[in-house]
Amino acid sequence: MSVTSPLGFTAAGVECGLKDSGGRDFAVVVNNGPHYVAAAATTANRVYAAPVQWTREVVANRTLKAVALNSGGANACTGDAGYADTVATAHLVAAELGVIPADVAICSTGLIGELLDMDAIRAGVSSACSKLSDDGGEEAALAIMTTDTRPKQAVYSGDYSVGGMAKGAGMLAPQLATMLVVITTDAVLNEDEADAALKVAMGQTLDRIDSDGCMSTNDTVILLASGASGVHPSPEDFTEHLIEVAQSLGEQLIGDAEGASHDIAVNVHGASSQNAGLAVARAVSRSNLLKCAVFGDDPNWGRVLSSLGTVPESVAPFDAGSVDVAINGVTVCRNGGVGDPRELVDMSPRQVNIDIDLKAGAESVRVLTNDLTYGYVEENSAYSS
Amino acid sequence: MSVTSPLGFTAAGVECGLKDSGGRDFAVVVNNGPHYVAAAATTANRVYAAPVQWTREVVANRTLKAVALNSGGANACTGDAGYADTVATAHLVAAELGVIPADVAICSTGLIGELLDMDAIRAGVSSACSKLSDDGGEEAALAIMTTDTRPKQAVYSGDYSVGGMAKGAGMLAPQLATMLVVITTDAVLNEDEADAALKVAMGQTLDRIDSDGCMSTNDTVILLASGASGVHPSPEDFTEHLIEVAQSLGEQLIGDAEGASHDIAVNVHGASSQNAGLAVARAVSRSNLLKCAVFGDDPNWGRVLSSLGTVPESVAPFDAGSVDVAINGVTVCRNGGVGDPRELVDMSPRQVNIDIDLKAGAESVRVLTNDLTYGYVEENSAYSS
């Protein structure tokens, strides 16, 4: 059910011919109110797609009534013609829904540098808007998939609900990790509450996954609040449940990353600050050598040390000669040197936990990544995406 | 001939049993004078090996009479015992050569986190020192190889000579790229000239190759000047020839990078400064997605744009909507959007040239990298190194 679990939302996902591979490729999520509060986060890439530009503009007043999303084309690096196509799509959706174009956000994902097939888009808009239903979330989640092998959805249900869907399997790195995410809620939120909750939740979840170190041109995360439950939770309560849903989506993204055979949690402990811990966790998460070793079931802690050593002392103060590293619970590195025998480490589970103790403070940070495999190379060499 | 091409140098490379795979694994390069000027650059990694610590100490007075190098073990993350082994090795070499230990630099490469087999080292010192000859450079170059498939050597010969050898195939990224390099010259240089020339040459050559974004714990580049030619070149002249030799070694390192099937030159033009161009070139060189695309012979310029867009504007001012990208001479991206058809690009040569015009200034920068292949994943997952 995902995005249609909360009250006040309908959705649809249809096939309109954008994806060469066939399958659903166009989705619409509609907020039917009574409130239309929205917040969004988009890619930090200086090269950003036309739909990102449009979405930034229309979410500026913190109101949205619908989000239209397509796979089968990123509409990035497509110049004025690409931007005109995004605007036209918003106009088409607005006309079908009887709203104004400025209430419609657009998200696209797929190959960079090609114009969208607007005949297909027109067919998709018309078809999706005619099929909107309050259990259309599942189909919408299917329609935004690219190299994803399965849809990603998450729900929190209490006296109000939060529902989310996500796509993303490669070009996954903050900030943001490369993804399209729509999260809906029927909680009553004002604009500031929505903004603040999204910012906090993103920082702790979707900004802390890193599949391949590659930042996308199209990343978009949108939060829509309908207020239909009539429940006005405290900011802390809502943020907690938003984090829960966003964390689940983030884990699902990493769990389906291109070609991955291991999910890797890089847990940094004893950091002097969150930023210090994050810098260390990100450096370790981006080591191709470590990621290859994990693919080969090799608890090669030297590659953990050599990557954390690249973080400048000004960013993360710690003594390299004091660092402990445990892989799946075995402390293979103690005080920067040889620890327990690496033969004791069981690398067979899909989940691999790398625990790094910097012994420089009290902060802990977790970043999720995955291994580097033949499958990743194959998916990203054999297909333009 | 490499490091023994210049007058005043002898070398040897022998097998002493450090490498499981067998083959030469211990080398000594000796400067027989009359001068003993030395300069060195070592890894910027905060986690650095015992031999790096020792070499920094002994080169501080800018005098060296010998360098001993071993493959088959990095002696990194080995604590006090590892450092004691490095010191012991220097003492052994010094005793054989009749010099003091503080005149002997040590370099090691191989697996991180294991102590060296000191029985093997003792045998290696004794054997290598007994076989020193003025045509031993080739054997020394063989003895420092790890996953390298061939030795790397380069020579400049004029009224004075410069000779170099290098190893490095993975964990290759500045600063430095991961490598052991010894460069010899019979030019007459004072200490300041040697230092300055090495700094300039490194910055333009060995610091501008990036195989896999992974910085090593053991990088060491050493310049030894014997003065035996009696020729005192101008600093400009010497630096030019040092650059020539270092550039050749850098190209050979990238050309033999683990599993690579394409050498990639990322040429950034129109940068506002060298630093700006370098930041852009490095960001593009580190995109796993682009490197996979090149492996698949796919001129996927969208992945060039999405990576250069990650460089902060404060570091590299340019307008993303003005950037041109040519791949092997075909301008596939013009003004940030679609350019000439990607079908026109011939990706069959091993060498791939990516020319990026930022149109933001007059500076040009080149960084060398390679593609990301099944072979890279295999070499780095199947073997601890």
Tab-separated table of N, CA, C and O in Angstrom, chain A residues 253-301:
chain	number	residue	atom	x	y	z
A	253	LEU	N	16.892	0.184	-0.256
A	253	LEU	CA	17.680	0.659	-1.407
A	253	LEU	C	19.050	-0.018	-1.424
A	253	LEU	O	19.499	-0.526	-2.451
A	254	ILE	N	19.723	-0.009	-0.280
A	254	ILE	CA	21.042	-0.648	-0.215
A	254	ILE	C	20.921	-2.153	-0.445
A	254	ILE	O	21.747	-2.779	-1.118
A	255	GLY	N	19.846	-2.734	0.081
A	255	GLY	CA	19.650	-4.180	-0.059
A	255	GLY	C	19.407	-4.619	-1.488
A	255	GLY	O	19.545	-5.799	-1.812
A	256	ASP	N	19.059	-3.669	-2.350
A	256	ASP	CA	18.798	-4.006	-3.755
A	256	ASP	C	19.791	-3.301	-4.671
A	256	ASP	O	19.560	-3.148	-5.867
A	257	ALA	N	20.913	-2.848	-4.116
A	257	ALA	CA	21.883	-2.100	-4.919
A	257	ALA	C	22.445	-2.984	-6.022
A	257	ALA	O	22.572	-4.196	-5.866
A	258	GLU	N	22.791	-2.322	-7.122
A	258	GLU	CA	23.183	-3.051	-8.328
A	258	GLU	C	24.261	-4.088	-8.068
A	258	GLU	O	25.383	-3.772	-7.713
A	259	GLY	N	23.912	-5.322	-8.299
A	259	GLY	CA	24.892	-6.399	-8.255
A	259	GLY	C	25.363	-6.802	-6.878
A	259	GLY	O	26.181	-7.707	-6.754
A	260	ALA	N	24.875	-6.136	-5.841
A	260	ALA	CA	25.430	-6.363	-4.502
A	260	ALA	C	25.153	-7.772	-3.996
A	260	ALA	O	24.079	-8.329	-4.222
A	261	SER	N	26.129	-8.344	-3.290
A	261	SER	CA	25.911	-9.640	-2.650
A	261	SER	C	26.029	-9.526	-1.132
A	261	SER	O	25.712	-10.453	-0.410
A	262	HIS	N	26.544	-8.387	-0.657
A	262	HIS	CA	26.593	-8.123	0.784
A	262	HIS	C	26.073	-6.716	1.054
A	262	HIS	O	26.424	-5.777	0.345
A	263	ASP	N	25.258	-6.579	2.102
A	263	ASP	CA	24.943	-5.263	2.645
A	263	ASP	C	25.969	-4.990	3.740
A	263	ASP	O	26.232	-5.856	4.579
A	264	ILE	N	26.527	-3.807	3.719
A	264	ILE	CA	27.585	-3.494	4.681
A	264	ILE	C	27.150	-2.314	5.551
A	264	ILE	O	26.802	-1.261	5.030
A	265	ALA	N	27.168	-2.505	6.864
A	265	ALA	CA	26.930	-1.392	7.787
A	265	ALA	C	28.278	-0.963	8.342
A	265	ALA	O	28.977	-1.759	8.969
A	266	VAL	N	28.658	0.279	8.064
A	266	VAL	CA	29.890	0.825	8.625
A	266	VAL	C	29.505	1.635	9.863
A	266	VAL	O	28.902	2.707	9.744
A	267	ASN	N	29.789	1.088	11.016
A	267	ASN	CA	29.413	1.716	12.285
A	267	ASN	C	30.649	2.324	12.924
A	267	ASN	O	31.575	1.606	13.296
A	268	VAL	N	30.653	3.640	13.025
A	268	VAL	CA	31.787	4.318	13.652
A	268	VAL	C	31.399	4.707	15.074
A	268	VAL	O	30.373	5.354	15.275
A	269	HIS	N	32.191	4.290	16.021
A	269	HIS	CA	31.950	4.604	17.433
A	269	HIS	C	33.102	5.473	17.936
A	269	HIS	O	34.170	5.521	17.333
A	270	GLY	N	32.853	6.125	19.076
A	270	GLY	CA	33.929	6.882	19.714
A	270	GLY	C	34.407	8.062	18.890
A	270	GLY	O	35.568	8.468	18.988
A	271	ALA	N	33.515	8.622	18.065
A	271	ALA	CA	33.904	9.787	17.265
A	271	ALA	C	33.775	11.052	18.110
A	271	ALA	O	32.938	11.130	19.013
A	272	SER	N	34.571	12.052	17.772
A	272	SER	CA	34.548	13.291	18.557
A	272	SER	C	33.301	14.115	18.255
A	272	SER	O	32.913	14.962	19.038
A	273	SER	N	32.682	13.870	17.086
A	273	SER	CA	31.455	14.578	16.715
A	273	SER	C	30.746	13.756	15.649
A	273	SER	O	31.323	12.824	15.084
A	274	GLN	N	29.488	14.102	15.390
A	274	GLN	CA	28.759	13.432	14.313
A	274	GLN	C	29.467	13.644	12.980
A	274	GLN	O	29.610	12.709	12.183
A	275	ASN	N	29.915	14.856	12.723
A	275	ASN	CA	30.594	15.124	11.452
A	275	ASN	C	31.869	14.313	11.305
A	275	ASN	O	32.181	13.817	10.220
A	276	ALA	N	32.608	14.186	12.390
A	276	ALA	CA	33.844	13.408	12.350
A	276	ALA	C	33.529	11.941	12.058
A	276	ALA	O	34.145	11.315	11.187
A	277	GLY	N	32.541	11.420	12.755
A	277	GLY	CA	32.171	10.023	12.540
A	277	GLY	C	31.659	9.789	11.133
A	277	GLY	O	31.978	8.778	10.490
A	278	LEU	N	30.891	10.750	10.648
A	278	LEU	CA	30.328	10.633	9.307
A	278	LEU	C	31.439	10.643	8.249
A	278	LEU	O	31.411	9.871	7.285
A	279	ALA	N	32.419	11.504	8.431
A	279	ALA	CA	33.526	11.573	7.466
A	279	ALA	C	34.280	10.249	7.417
A	279	ALA	O	34.638	9.753	6.340
A	280	VAL	N	34.505	9.662	8.576
A	280	VAL	CA	35.211	8.374	8.622
A	280	VAL	C	34.346	7.278	7.988
A	280	VAL	O	34.815	6.491	7.155
A	281	ALA	N	33.061	7.255	8.358
A	281	ALA	CA	32.171	6.220	7.819
A	281	ALA	C	32.057	6.338	6.305
A	281	ALA	O	32.055	5.340	5.582
A	282	ARG	N	31.969	7.564	5.803
A	282	ARG	CA	31.854	7.754	4.350
A	282	ARG	C	33.141	7.316	3.634
A	282	ARG	O	33.093	6.703	2.575
A	283	ALA	N	34.288	7.649	4.197
A	283	ALA	CA	35.561	7.273	3.563
A	283	ALA	C	35.674	5.755	3.469
A	283	ALA	O	36.066	5.211	2.429
A	284	VAL	N	35.313	5.078	4.521
A	284	VAL	CA	35.390	3.613	4.511
A	284	VAL	C	34.361	3.045	3.530
A	284	VAL	O	34.655	2.112	2.774
A	285	SER	N	33.175	3.640	3.505
A	285	SER	CA	32.103	3.157	2.621
A	285	SER	C	32.451	3.302	1.154
A	285	SER	O	31.829	2.672	0.309
A	286	ARG	N	33.385	4.182	0.843
A	286	ARG	CA	33.703	4.443	-0.571
A	286	ARG	C	34.949	3.732	-1.045
A	286	ARG	O	35.401	3.959	-2.169
A	287	SER	N	35.526	2.870	-0.220
A	287	SER	CA	36.745	2.183	-0.647
A	287	SER	C	36.409	1.021	-1.573
A	287	SER	O	35.884	-0.005	-1.150
A	288	ASN	N	36.728	1.187	-2.838
A	288	ASN	CA	36.499	0.094	-3.788
A	288	ASN	C	37.232	-1.170	-3.356
A	288	ASN	O	36.737	-2.278	-3.543
A	289	LEU	N	38.425	-0.991	-2.810
A	289	LEU	CA	39.210	-2.165	-2.416
A	289	LEU	C	38.522	-2.922	-1.296
A	289	LEU	O	38.428	-4.150	-1.328
A	290	LEU	N	38.024	-2.189	-0.304
A	290	LEU	CA	37.308	-2.859	0.789
A	290	LEU	C	36.054	-3.544	0.262
A	290	LEU	O	35.744	-4.687	0.634
A	291	LYS	N	35.337	-2.853	-0.620
A	291	LYS	CA	34.084	-3.393	-1.129
A	291	LYS	C	34.331	-4.659	-1.972
A	291	LYS	O	33.518	-5.590	-1.975
A	292	CYS	N	35.442	-4.690	-2.680
A	292	CYS	CA	35.806	-5.918	-3.409
A	292	CYS	C	36.163	-7.035	-2.430
A	292	CYS	O	35.803	-8.195	-2.642
A	293	ALA	N	36.888	-6.686	-1.380
A	293	ALA	CA	37.279	-7.707	-0.396
A	293	ALA	C	36.040	-8.336	0.238
A	293	ALA	O	35.977	-9.554	0.403
A	294	VAL	N	35.049	-7.500	0.573
A	294	VAL	CA	33.829	-8.041	1.186
A	294	VAL	C	33.117	-8.962	0.195
A	294	VAL	O	32.615	-10.023	0.568
A	295	PHE	N	33.108	-8.571	-1.067
A	295	PHE	CA	32.544	-9.458	-2.097
A	295	PHE	C	33.238	-10.815	-2.061
A	295	PHE	O	32.602	-11.868	-2.197
A	296	GLY	N	34.530	-10.794	-1.852
A	296	GLY	CA	35.307	-12.039	-1.812
A	296	GLY	C	35.313	-12.692	-0.429
A	296	GLY	O	36.131	-13.570	-0.177
A	297	ASP	N	34.399	-12.240	0.460
A	297	ASP	CA	34.309	-12.799	1.827
A	297	ASP	C	35.640	-12.718	2.563
A	297	ASP	O	35.988	-13.596	3.353
A	298	ASP	N	36.375	-11.650	2.309
A	298	ASP	CA	37.695	-11.469	2.911
A	298	ASP	C	37.610	-10.331	3.933
A	298	ASP	O	37.404	-9.185	3.563
A	299	PRO	N	37.766	-10.654	5.237
A	299	PRO	CA	37.699	-9.598	6.264
A	299	PRO	C	38.986	-8.776	6.308
A	299	PRO	O	39.705	-8.768	7.301
A	300	ASN	N	39.258	-8.070	5.214
A	300	ASN	CA	40.543	-7.401	4.997
A	300	ASN	C	40.571	-6.066	5.730
A	300	ASN	O	40.360	-4.996	5.131
A	301	TRP	N	40.865	-6.103	7.020
A	301	TRP	CA	40.769	-4.889	7.843
A	301	TRP	C	41.825	-3.852	7.477
A	301	TRP	O	41.662	-2.667	7.773
